[in-house]
Amino acid sequence: MEIEQNIFFDEFKNKLISLENSLIDAKSGNTESDNINEIFRAIHTIKGTADLLGMFEVVSLTHKAEDVLQFIRDGKFTLDDKLCNLLIDLKNFISVLVDNVSQGIFDDDSSENIFIEFDKEFTRYVNIAQNNQNKSEDMKTIIVIDDAALTRYMIKKIATDEGYNVLTSDNTEDGWRKIKSHKVDLLFCDFSLPNDNSSELVEMLKIDYATKNIPIVMLLSKNTQNISKLGKSFGAKAWLGKPIEGNQLKLILKKILVKN
């Protein structure tokens, strides 16, 4: 029995280390969907293990942290340094609690106030996300699917400045999940090279009643051949060359979205 408990604690501590590494990556600028998903999975595993060990306050806090991370995955707000620091502080706090429990120390009155403060902070983030969601309901929503970080950044920055809500993804699988969980008004998707994933995404869009009318803008390299033929084959409304030109992007947004 003691050996089994030790295995639980070792796995718990390993997952806490994994969480910390992913958060450090995020603080260094890696806020891509893969890393966000890894943070979410780590928190989810920690919650489950805490439940098995009877650490129910930790279960409650990690559940709130999951809610916040889900809002980030859905594009409601970003994982900034302040939130990274909060999650790292949570990880450090849980590490201390795990060490205590492994030594048979379950009651620690000094932890109660810390639990309350973490709960307040995560609740505040949830409220911010919900408020942002209410505000964004009146905004047109764009999604940008491209594996080039600079392309995603440029379109998001310009479109956000123009008053649009912008989701981004570096792959079509994650992009499809976001399209299905949001009311998307316009899709920018990379067609620079023969791209079976982009083609499959378009096919899924066209056969799904809820997404079949989403306008598509192809993201292409400037030397792409047969643009008109390519556009017709995918039912695209327009194309945008890379690197992104701000005036061209604004013109496309105005022509496709302002009239809708």
PDB file of C-alpha atoms in Angstrom:
ATOM      1  CA  MET A   1       0.000   0.000   0.000  1.00  0.00           C
ATOM      2  CA  GLU A   2       2.794   2.392   0.892  1.00  0.00           C
ATOM      3  CA  ILE A   3       4.508   1.622  -2.420  1.00  0.00           C
ATOM      4  CA  GLU A   4       1.288   2.463  -4.319  1.00  0.00           C
ATOM      5  CA  GLN A   5       0.979   5.763  -2.434  1.00  0.00           C
ATOM      6  CA  ASN A   6       4.585   6.622  -3.265  1.00  0.00           C
ATOM      7  CA  ILE A   7       3.840   6.000  -6.938  1.00  0.00           C
ATOM      8  CA  PHE A   8       0.870   8.402  -6.695  1.00  0.00           C
ATOM      9  CA  PHE A   9       3.022  11.098  -5.122  1.00  0.00           C
ATOM     10  CA  ASP A  10       5.830  10.610  -7.653  1.00  0.00           C
ATOM     11  CA  GLU A  11       3.380  10.927 -10.550  1.00  0.00           C
ATOM     12  CA  PHE A  12       1.831  13.980  -8.893  1.00  0.00           C
ATOM     13  CA  LYS A  13       5.205  15.678  -8.544  1.00  0.00           C
ATOM     14  CA  ASN A  14       6.205  14.794 -12.115  1.00  0.00           C
ATOM     15  CA  LYS A  15       3.024  16.364 -13.453  1.00  0.00           C
ATOM     16  CA  LEU A  16       3.690  19.502 -11.382  1.00  0.00           C
ATOM     17  CA  ILE A  17       7.151  19.711 -12.961  1.00  0.00           C
ATOM     18  CA  SER A  18       5.606  19.268 -16.415  1.00  0.00           C
ATOM     19  CA  LEU A  19       3.146  22.076 -15.642  1.00  0.00           C
ATOM     20  CA  GLU A  20       5.930  24.391 -14.525  1.00  0.00           C
ATOM     21  CA  ASN A  21       7.969  23.716 -17.687  1.00  0.00           C
ATOM     22  CA  SER A  22       4.990  24.507 -19.917  1.00  0.00           C
ATOM     23  CA  LEU A  23       4.282  27.718 -17.990  1.00  0.00           C
ATOM     24  CA  ILE A  24       7.915  28.785 -18.294  1.00  0.00           C
ATOM     25  CA  ASP A  25       7.630  28.195 -22.050  1.00  0.00           C
ATOM     26  CA  ALA A  26       4.514  30.374 -22.085  1.00  0.00           C
ATOM     27  CA  LYS A  27       6.321  33.168 -20.230  1.00  0.00           C
ATOM     28  CA  SER A  28       9.050  32.924 -22.882  1.00  0.00           C
ATOM     29  CA  GLY A  29       6.463  33.558 -25.588  1.00  0.00           C
ATOM     30  CA  ASN A  30       5.173  30.098 -26.456  1.00  0.00           C
ATOM     31  CA  THR A  31       1.425  30.661 -26.194  1.00  0.00           C
ATOM     32  CA  GLU A  32       0.595  28.430 -29.151  1.00  0.00           C
ATOM     33  CA  SER A  33      -2.337  26.058 -28.873  1.00  0.00           C
ATOM     34  CA  ASP A  34      -0.154  22.975 -28.292  1.00  0.00           C
ATOM     35  CA  ASN A  35       1.449  24.507 -25.214  1.00  0.00           C
ATOM     36  CA  ILE A  36      -1.872  25.848 -23.885  1.00  0.00           C
ATOM     37  CA  ASN A  37      -3.340  22.365 -24.320  1.00  0.00           C
ATOM     38  CA  GLU A  38      -0.392  20.835 -22.462  1.00  0.00           C
ATOM     39  CA  ILE A  39      -0.954  23.235 -19.535  1.00  0.00           C
ATOM     40  CA  PHE A  40      -4.663  22.347 -19.540  1.00  0.00           C
ATOM     41  CA  ARG A  41      -3.922  18.608 -19.532  1.00  0.00           C
ATOM     42  CA  ALA A  42      -1.428  18.988 -16.689  1.00  0.00           C
ATOM     43  CA  ILE A  43      -3.949  20.927 -14.573  1.00  0.00           C
ATOM     44  CA  HIS A  44      -6.636  18.336 -15.365  1.00  0.00           C
ATOM     45  CA  THR A  45      -4.373  15.450 -14.297  1.00  0.00           C
ATOM     46  CA  ILE A  46      -3.378  17.278 -11.115  1.00  0.00           C
ATOM     47  CA  LYS A  47      -7.075  17.790 -10.318  1.00  0.00           C
ATOM     48  CA  GLY A  48      -7.811  14.089 -10.762  1.00  0.00           C
ATOM     49  CA  THR A  49      -4.875  12.991  -8.619  1.00  0.00           C
ATOM     50  CA  ALA A  50      -5.776  15.493  -5.910  1.00  0.00           C
ATOM     51  CA  ASP A  51      -9.287  14.043  -5.852  1.00  0.00           C
ATOM     52  CA  LEU A  52      -7.896  10.534  -5.325  1.00  0.00           C
ATOM     53  CA  LEU A  53      -5.771  11.801  -2.436  1.00  0.00           C
ATOM     54  CA  GLY A  54      -8.676  13.625  -0.792  1.00  0.00           C
ATOM     55  CA  MET A  55      -7.174  17.083  -1.432  1.00  0.00           C
ATOM     56  CA  PHE A  56     -10.555  18.615  -2.224  1.00  0.00           C
ATOM     57  CA  GLU A  57      -9.495  22.265  -1.896  1.00  0.00           C
ATOM     58  CA  VAL A  58      -6.900  21.604  -4.601  1.00  0.00           C
ATOM     59  CA  VAL A  59      -9.618  19.983  -6.732  1.00  0.00           C
ATOM     60  CA  SER A  60     -11.712  23.140  -6.422  1.00  0.00           C
ATOM     61  CA  LEU A  61      -8.831  25.464  -7.331  1.00  0.00           C
ATOM     62  CA  THR A  62      -7.653  23.417 -10.290  1.00  0.00           C
ATOM     63  CA  HIS A  63     -11.235  23.245 -11.541  1.00  0.00           C
ATOM     64  CA  LYS A  64     -11.321  27.058 -11.545  1.00  0.00           C
ATOM     65  CA  ALA A  65      -7.924  27.101 -13.276  1.00  0.00           C
ATOM     66  CA  GLU A  66      -9.349  24.745 -15.941  1.00  0.00           C
ATOM     67  CA  ASP A  67     -12.225  27.165 -16.532  1.00  0.00           C
ATOM     68  CA  VAL A  68      -9.766  30.013 -17.070  1.00  0.00           C
ATOM     69  CA  LEU A  69      -7.608  27.931 -19.417  1.00  0.00           C
ATOM     70  CA  GLN A  70     -10.668  26.875 -21.421  1.00  0.00           C
ATOM     71  CA  PHE A  71     -11.512  30.530 -21.976  1.00  0.00           C
ATOM     72  CA  ILE A  72      -7.940  31.003 -23.239  1.00  0.00           C
ATOM     73  CA  ARG A  73      -8.297  27.989 -25.556  1.00  0.00           C
ATOM     74  CA  ASP A  74     -11.502  29.545 -26.879  1.00  0.00           C
ATOM     75  CA  GLY A  75      -9.755  32.841 -27.570  1.00  0.00           C
ATOM     76  CA  LYS A  76     -11.567  34.905 -24.925  1.00  0.00           C
ATOM     77  CA  PHE A  77      -8.264  36.301 -23.621  1.00  0.00           C
ATOM     78  CA  THR A  78      -4.547  35.547 -23.711  1.00  0.00           C
ATOM     79  CA  LEU A  79      -2.147  33.803 -21.338  1.00  0.00           C
ATOM     80  CA  ASP A  80      -0.088  36.797 -20.250  1.00  0.00           C
ATOM     81  CA  ASP A  81       2.784  37.036 -17.745  1.00  0.00           C
ATOM     82  CA  LYS A  82       0.481  37.904 -14.860  1.00  0.00           C
ATOM     83  CA  LEU A  83      -1.681  34.832 -15.369  1.00  0.00           C
ATOM     84  CA  CYS A  84       1.412  32.656 -15.930  1.00  0.00           C
ATOM     85  CA  ASN A  85       2.774  33.874 -12.603  1.00  0.00           C
ATOM     86  CA  LEU A  86      -0.536  33.099 -10.899  1.00  0.00           C
ATOM     87  CA  LEU A  87      -0.480  29.549 -12.266  1.00  0.00           C
ATOM     88  CA  ILE A  88       3.166  29.105 -11.259  1.00  0.00           C
ATOM     89  CA  ASP A  89       2.287  30.308  -7.751  1.00  0.00           C
ATOM     90  CA  LEU A  90      -0.559  27.774  -7.718  1.00  0.00           C
ATOM     91  CA  LYS A  91       1.832  25.037  -8.802  1.00  0.00           C
ATOM     92  CA  ASN A  92       4.281  25.976  -6.016  1.00  0.00           C
ATOM     93  CA  PHE A  93       1.477  26.044  -3.445  1.00  0.00           C
ATOM     94  CA  ILE A  94       0.210  22.629  -4.524  1.00  0.00           C
ATOM     95  CA  SER A  95       3.777  21.269  -4.368  1.00  0.00           C
ATOM     96  CA  VAL A  96       4.002  22.282  -0.709  1.00  0.00           C
ATOM     97  CA  LEU A  97       0.620  20.706   0.025  1.00  0.00           C
ATOM     98  CA  VAL A  98       1.658  17.457  -1.689  1.00  0.00           C
ATOM     99  CA  ASP A  99       4.847  17.324   0.372  1.00  0.00           C
ATOM    100  CA  ASN A 100       2.791  17.844   3.536  1.00  0.00           C
ATOM    101  CA  VAL A 101       0.272  15.144   2.631  1.00  0.00           C
ATOM    102  CA  SER A 102       3.069  12.703   1.759  1.00  0.00           C
ATOM    103  CA  GLN A 103       4.343  13.238   5.316  1.00  0.00           C
ATOM    104  CA  GLY A 104       0.908  12.758   6.851  1.00  0.00           C
ATOM    105  CA  ILE A 105       0.183  16.459   7.421  1.00  0.00           C
ATOM    106  CA  PHE A 106      -3.385  17.140   6.281  1.00  0.00           C
ATOM    107  CA  ASP A 107      -4.526  20.101   8.365  1.00  0.00           C
ATOM    108  CA  ASP A 108      -2.743  23.386   7.852  1.00  0.00           C
ATOM    109  CA  ASP A 109      -4.727  26.409   9.048  1.00  0.00           C
ATOM    110  CA  SER A 110      -2.289  28.796   7.374  1.00  0.00           C
ATOM    111  CA  SER A 111      -3.323  27.462   3.954  1.00  0.00           C
ATOM    112  CA  GLU A 112      -6.949  28.567   4.257  1.00  0.00           C
ATOM    113  CA  ASN A 113      -6.292  32.221   3.446  1.00  0.00           C
ATOM    114  CA  ILE A 114      -4.113  31.220   0.501  1.00  0.00           C
ATOM    115  CA  PHE A 115      -6.913  29.067  -0.884  1.00  0.00           C
ATOM    116  CA  ILE A 116      -9.286  32.026  -0.587  1.00  0.00           C
ATOM    117  CA  GLU A 117      -6.902  34.369  -2.444  1.00  0.00           C
ATOM    118  CA  PHE A 118      -6.357  31.914  -5.284  1.00  0.00           C
ATOM    119  CA  ASP A 119     -10.106  31.380  -5.556  1.00  0.00           C
ATOM    120  CA  LYS A 120     -10.680  35.151  -5.774  1.00  0.00           C
ATOM    121  CA  GLU A 121      -8.077  35.545  -8.517  1.00  0.00           C
ATOM    122  CA  PHE A 122      -9.366  32.709 -10.679  1.00  0.00           C
ATOM    123  CA  THR A 123     -12.959  33.908 -10.205  1.00  0.00           C
ATOM    124  CA  ARG A 124     -11.844  37.386 -11.333  1.00  0.00           C
ATOM    125  CA  TYR A 125     -10.359  35.933 -14.531  1.00  0.00           C
ATOM    126  CA  VAL A 126     -13.529  33.940 -15.200  1.00  0.00           C
ATOM    127  CA  ASN A 127     -15.592  37.121 -14.798  1.00  0.00           C
ATOM    128  CA  ILE A 128     -13.288  39.007 -17.179  1.00  0.00           C
ATOM    129  CA  ALA A 129     -13.652  36.264 -19.778  1.00  0.00           C
ATOM    130  CA  GLN A 130     -17.438  36.220 -19.439  1.00  0.00           C
ATOM    131  CA  ASN A 131     -17.576  40.004 -19.813  1.00  0.00           C
ATOM    132  CA  ASN A 132     -15.343  39.805 -22.889  1.00  0.00           C
ATOM    133  CA  GLN A 133     -17.629  37.125 -24.284  1.00  0.00           C
ATOM    134  CA  ASN A 134     -20.685  39.361 -23.841  1.00  0.00           C
ATOM    135  CA  LYS A 135     -18.904  42.258 -25.556  1.00  0.00           C
ATOM    136  CA  SER A 136     -17.677  40.101 -28.434  1.00  0.00           C
ATOM    137  CA  GLU A 137     -21.176  38.811 -29.223  1.00  0.00           C
ATOM    138  CA  ASP A 138     -21.833  42.072 -31.103  1.00  0.00           C
ATOM    139  CA  MET A 139     -18.510  41.882 -32.981  1.00  0.00           C
ATOM    140  CA  LYS A 140     -17.736  40.054 -36.198  1.00  0.00           C
ATOM    141  CA  THR A 141     -15.429  37.108 -35.548  1.00  0.00           C
ATOM    142  CA  ILE A 142     -12.511  36.147 -37.783  1.00  0.00           C
ATOM    143  CA  ILE A 143     -10.363  33.041 -37.554  1.00  0.00           C
ATOM    144  CA  VAL A 144      -6.838  32.834 -38.986  1.00  0.00           C
ATOM    145  CA  ILE A 145      -5.404  29.364 -39.629  1.00  0.00           C
ATOM    146  CA  ASP A 146      -1.751  29.469 -40.657  1.00  0.00           C
ATOM    147  CA  ASP A 147       1.377  27.778 -39.346  1.00  0.00           C
ATOM    148  CA  ALA A 148       3.364  31.024 -39.682  1.00  0.00           C
ATOM    149  CA  ALA A 149       3.285  32.943 -36.393  1.00  0.00           C
ATOM    150  CA  LEU A 150       4.046  36.274 -38.100  1.00  0.00           C
ATOM    151  CA  THR A 151       1.091  35.909 -40.469  1.00  0.00           C
ATOM    152  CA  ARG A 152      -1.262  35.146 -37.590  1.00  0.00           C
ATOM    153  CA  TYR A 153       0.123  38.066 -35.576  1.00  0.00           C
ATOM    154  CA  MET A 154      -0.180  40.616 -38.406  1.00  0.00           C
ATOM    155  CA  ILE A 155      -3.748  39.700 -39.327  1.00  0.00           C
ATOM    156  CA  LYS A 156      -4.839  39.606 -35.691  1.00  0.00           C
ATOM    157  CA  LYS A 157      -3.248  42.965 -34.886  1.00  0.00           C
ATOM    158  CA  ILE A 158      -4.697  44.783 -37.899  1.00  0.00           C
ATOM    159  CA  ALA A 159      -8.145  43.175 -37.661  1.00  0.00           C
ATOM    160  CA  THR A 160      -8.361  43.778 -33.898  1.00  0.00           C
ATOM    161  CA  ASP A 161      -7.507  47.447 -34.455  1.00  0.00           C
ATOM    162  CA  GLU A 162     -10.343  47.540 -36.990  1.00  0.00           C
ATOM    163  CA  GLY A 163     -12.791  46.329 -34.332  1.00  0.00           C
ATOM    164  CA  TYR A 164     -13.015  42.608 -35.088  1.00  0.00           C
ATOM    165  CA  ASN A 165     -12.793  39.667 -32.722  1.00  0.00           C
ATOM    166  CA  VAL A 166      -9.920  37.437 -33.925  1.00  0.00           C
ATOM    167  CA  LEU A 167      -9.212  33.761 -33.243  1.00  0.00           C
ATOM    168  CA  THR A 168      -5.979  32.133 -34.390  1.00  0.00           C
ATOM    169  CA  SER A 169      -4.685  28.615 -34.860  1.00  0.00           C
ATOM    170  CA  ASP A 170      -1.513  27.063 -36.240  1.00  0.00           C
ATOM    171  CA  ASN A 171      -3.247  23.915 -37.550  1.00  0.00           C
ATOM    172  CA  THR A 172      -6.539  22.920 -39.162  1.00  0.00           C
ATOM    173  CA  GLU A 173      -7.574  20.443 -36.461  1.00  0.00           C
ATOM    174  CA  ASP A 174      -7.491  23.075 -33.727  1.00  0.00           C
ATOM    175  CA  GLY A 175      -8.941  25.611 -36.155  1.00  0.00           C
ATOM    176  CA  TRP A 176     -11.940  23.377 -36.886  1.00  0.00           C
ATOM    177  CA  ARG A 177     -12.577  22.953 -33.150  1.00  0.00           C
ATOM    178  CA  LYS A 178     -12.618  26.743 -32.711  1.00  0.00           C
ATOM    179  CA  ILE A 179     -14.875  27.229 -35.734  1.00  0.00           C
ATOM    180  CA  LYS A 180     -17.366  24.754 -34.270  1.00  0.00           C
ATOM    181  CA  SER A 181     -17.338  26.422 -30.844  1.00  0.00           C
ATOM    182  CA  HIS A 182     -17.723  30.027 -32.097  1.00  0.00           C
ATOM    183  CA  LYS A 183     -19.894  31.959 -34.508  1.00  0.00           C
ATOM    184  CA  VAL A 184     -17.236  32.645 -37.132  1.00  0.00           C
ATOM    185  CA  ASP A 185     -17.935  35.251 -39.818  1.00  0.00           C
ATOM    186  CA  LEU A 186     -14.767  34.938 -41.910  1.00  0.00           C
ATOM    187  CA  LEU A 187     -11.975  32.395 -42.345  1.00  0.00           C
ATOM    188  CA  PHE A 188      -8.411  33.174 -43.410  1.00  0.00           C
ATOM    189  CA  CYS A 189      -6.635  29.909 -44.240  1.00  0.00           C
ATOM    190  CA  ASP A 190      -3.188  29.074 -45.606  1.00  0.00           C
ATOM    191  CA  PHE A 191      -3.173  27.686 -49.162  1.00  0.00           C
ATOM    192  CA  SER A 192       0.414  28.647 -50.007  1.00  0.00           C
ATOM    193  CA  LEU A 193       1.414  25.092 -50.905  1.00  0.00           C
ATOM    194  CA  PRO A 194      -0.533  21.989 -51.874  1.00  0.00           C
ATOM    195  CA  ASN A 195      -2.160  21.481 -48.505  1.00  0.00           C
ATOM    196  CA  ASP A 196      -4.391  18.452 -47.981  1.00  0.00           C
ATOM    197  CA  ASN A 197      -5.297  19.622 -44.466  1.00  0.00           C
ATOM    198  CA  SER A 198      -6.636  22.945 -45.742  1.00  0.00           C
ATOM    199  CA  SER A 199      -8.549  21.148 -48.498  1.00  0.00           C
ATOM    200  CA  GLU A 200     -10.084  18.758 -45.969  1.00  0.00           C
ATOM    201  CA  LEU A 201     -11.051  21.684 -43.749  1.00  0.00           C
ATOM    202  CA  VAL A 202     -12.870  23.384 -46.621  1.00  0.00           C
ATOM    203  CA  GLU A 203     -14.701  20.141 -47.393  1.00  0.00           C
ATOM    204  CA  MET A 204     -15.822  19.864 -43.759  1.00  0.00           C
ATOM    205  CA  LEU A 205     -16.988  23.483 -43.819  1.00  0.00           C
ATOM    206  CA  LYS A 206     -19.064  22.958 -46.947  1.00  0.00           C
ATOM    207  CA  ILE A 207     -20.889  19.848 -45.740  1.00  0.00           C
ATOM    208  CA  ASP A 208     -21.708  21.226 -42.283  1.00  0.00           C
ATOM    209  CA  TYR A 209     -24.953  23.221 -42.249  1.00  0.00           C
ATOM    210  CA  ALA A 210     -23.666  25.568 -39.533  1.00  0.00           C
ATOM    211  CA  THR A 211     -20.439  26.470 -41.358  1.00  0.00           C
ATOM    212  CA  LYS A 212     -21.139  26.070 -45.074  1.00  0.00           C
ATOM    213  CA  ASN A 213     -21.681  29.807 -45.636  1.00  0.00           C
ATOM    214  CA  ILE A 214     -18.543  31.059 -43.880  1.00  0.00           C
ATOM    215  CA  PRO A 215     -16.589  33.164 -46.435  1.00  0.00           C
ATOM    216  CA  ILE A 216     -13.031  31.960 -47.106  1.00  0.00           C
ATOM    217  CA  VAL A 217      -9.978  34.096 -47.821  1.00  0.00           C
ATOM    218  CA  MET A 218      -6.974  32.177 -49.106  1.00  0.00           C
ATOM    219  CA  LEU A 219      -3.571  33.083 -47.662  1.00  0.00           C
ATOM    220  CA  LEU A 220      -1.038  32.618 -50.465  1.00  0.00           C
ATOM    221  CA  SER A 221       2.578  33.309 -51.237  1.00  0.00           C
ATOM    222  CA  LYS A 222       3.021  36.040 -53.843  1.00  0.00           C
ATOM    223  CA  ASN A 223       4.344  33.601 -56.469  1.00  0.00           C
ATOM    224  CA  THR A 224       1.352  31.223 -56.320  1.00  0.00           C
ATOM    225  CA  GLN A 225       0.217  30.165 -59.792  1.00  0.00           C
ATOM    226  CA  ASN A 226      -3.366  29.916 -61.096  1.00  0.00           C
ATOM    227  CA  ILE A 227      -4.857  31.882 -58.208  1.00  0.00           C
ATOM    228  CA  SER A 228      -8.240  32.316 -59.916  1.00  0.00           C
ATOM    229  CA  LYS A 229      -8.569  28.580 -60.599  1.00  0.00           C
ATOM    230  CA  LEU A 230      -7.491  27.753 -57.052  1.00  0.00           C
ATOM    231  CA  GLY A 231      -9.997  30.203 -55.615  1.00  0.00           C
ATOM    232  CA  LYS A 232     -12.875  28.775 -57.620  1.00  0.00           C
ATOM    233  CA  SER A 233     -12.008  25.219 -56.587  1.00  0.00           C
ATOM    234  CA  PHE A 234     -12.367  26.146 -52.901  1.00  0.00           C
ATOM    235  CA  GLY A 235     -15.186  28.661 -53.281  1.00  0.00           C
ATOM    236  CA  ALA A 236     -12.986  31.420 -51.856  1.00  0.00           C
ATOM    237  CA  LYS A 237     -14.194  35.016 -51.740  1.00  0.00           C
ATOM    238  CA  ALA A 238     -10.704  36.544 -51.993  1.00  0.00           C
ATOM    239  CA  TRP A 239      -7.009  35.897 -51.544  1.00  0.00           C
ATOM    240  CA  LEU A 240      -4.375  37.711 -49.512  1.00  0.00           C
ATOM    241  CA  GLY A 241      -0.680  37.586 -50.289  1.00  0.00           C
ATOM    242  CA  LYS A 242       2.062  36.920 -47.773  1.00  0.00           C
ATOM    243  CA  PRO A 243       3.729  38.839 -46.250  1.00  0.00           C
ATOM    244  CA  ILE A 244       0.544  40.607 -45.185  1.00  0.00           C
ATOM    245  CA  GLU A 245      -0.165  44.108 -46.499  1.00  0.00           C
ATOM    246  CA  GLY A 246      -2.335  46.117 -44.114  1.00  0.00           C
ATOM    247  CA  ASN A 247      -4.279  48.115 -46.699  1.00  0.00           C
ATOM    248  CA  GLN A 248      -5.154  45.007 -48.705  1.00  0.00           C
ATOM    249  CA  LEU A 249      -6.337  43.229 -45.562  1.00  0.00           C
ATOM    250  CA  LYS A 250      -8.506  46.192 -44.531  1.00  0.00           C
ATOM    251  CA  LEU A 251     -10.048  46.301 -48.007  1.00  0.00           C
ATOM    252  CA  ILE A 252     -10.941  42.601 -47.853  1.00  0.00           C
ATOM    253  CA  LEU A 253     -12.475  42.982 -44.390  1.00  0.00           C
ATOM    254  CA  LYS A 254     -14.545  45.930 -45.566  1.00  0.00           C
ATOM    255  CA  LYS A 255     -15.803  44.239 -48.744  1.00  0.00           C
ATOM    256  CA  ILE A 256     -16.696  40.908 -47.149  1.00  0.00           C
ATOM    257  CA  LEU A 257     -17.831  41.800 -43.631  1.00  0.00           C
ATOM    258  CA  VAL A 258     -19.153  45.349 -43.650  1.00  0.00           C
ATOM    259  CA  LYS A 259     -21.840  44.522 -46.181  1.00  0.00           C
ATOM    260  CA  ASN A 260     -22.904  41.357 -44.300  1.00  0.00           C
TER     261      ASN A 260
END
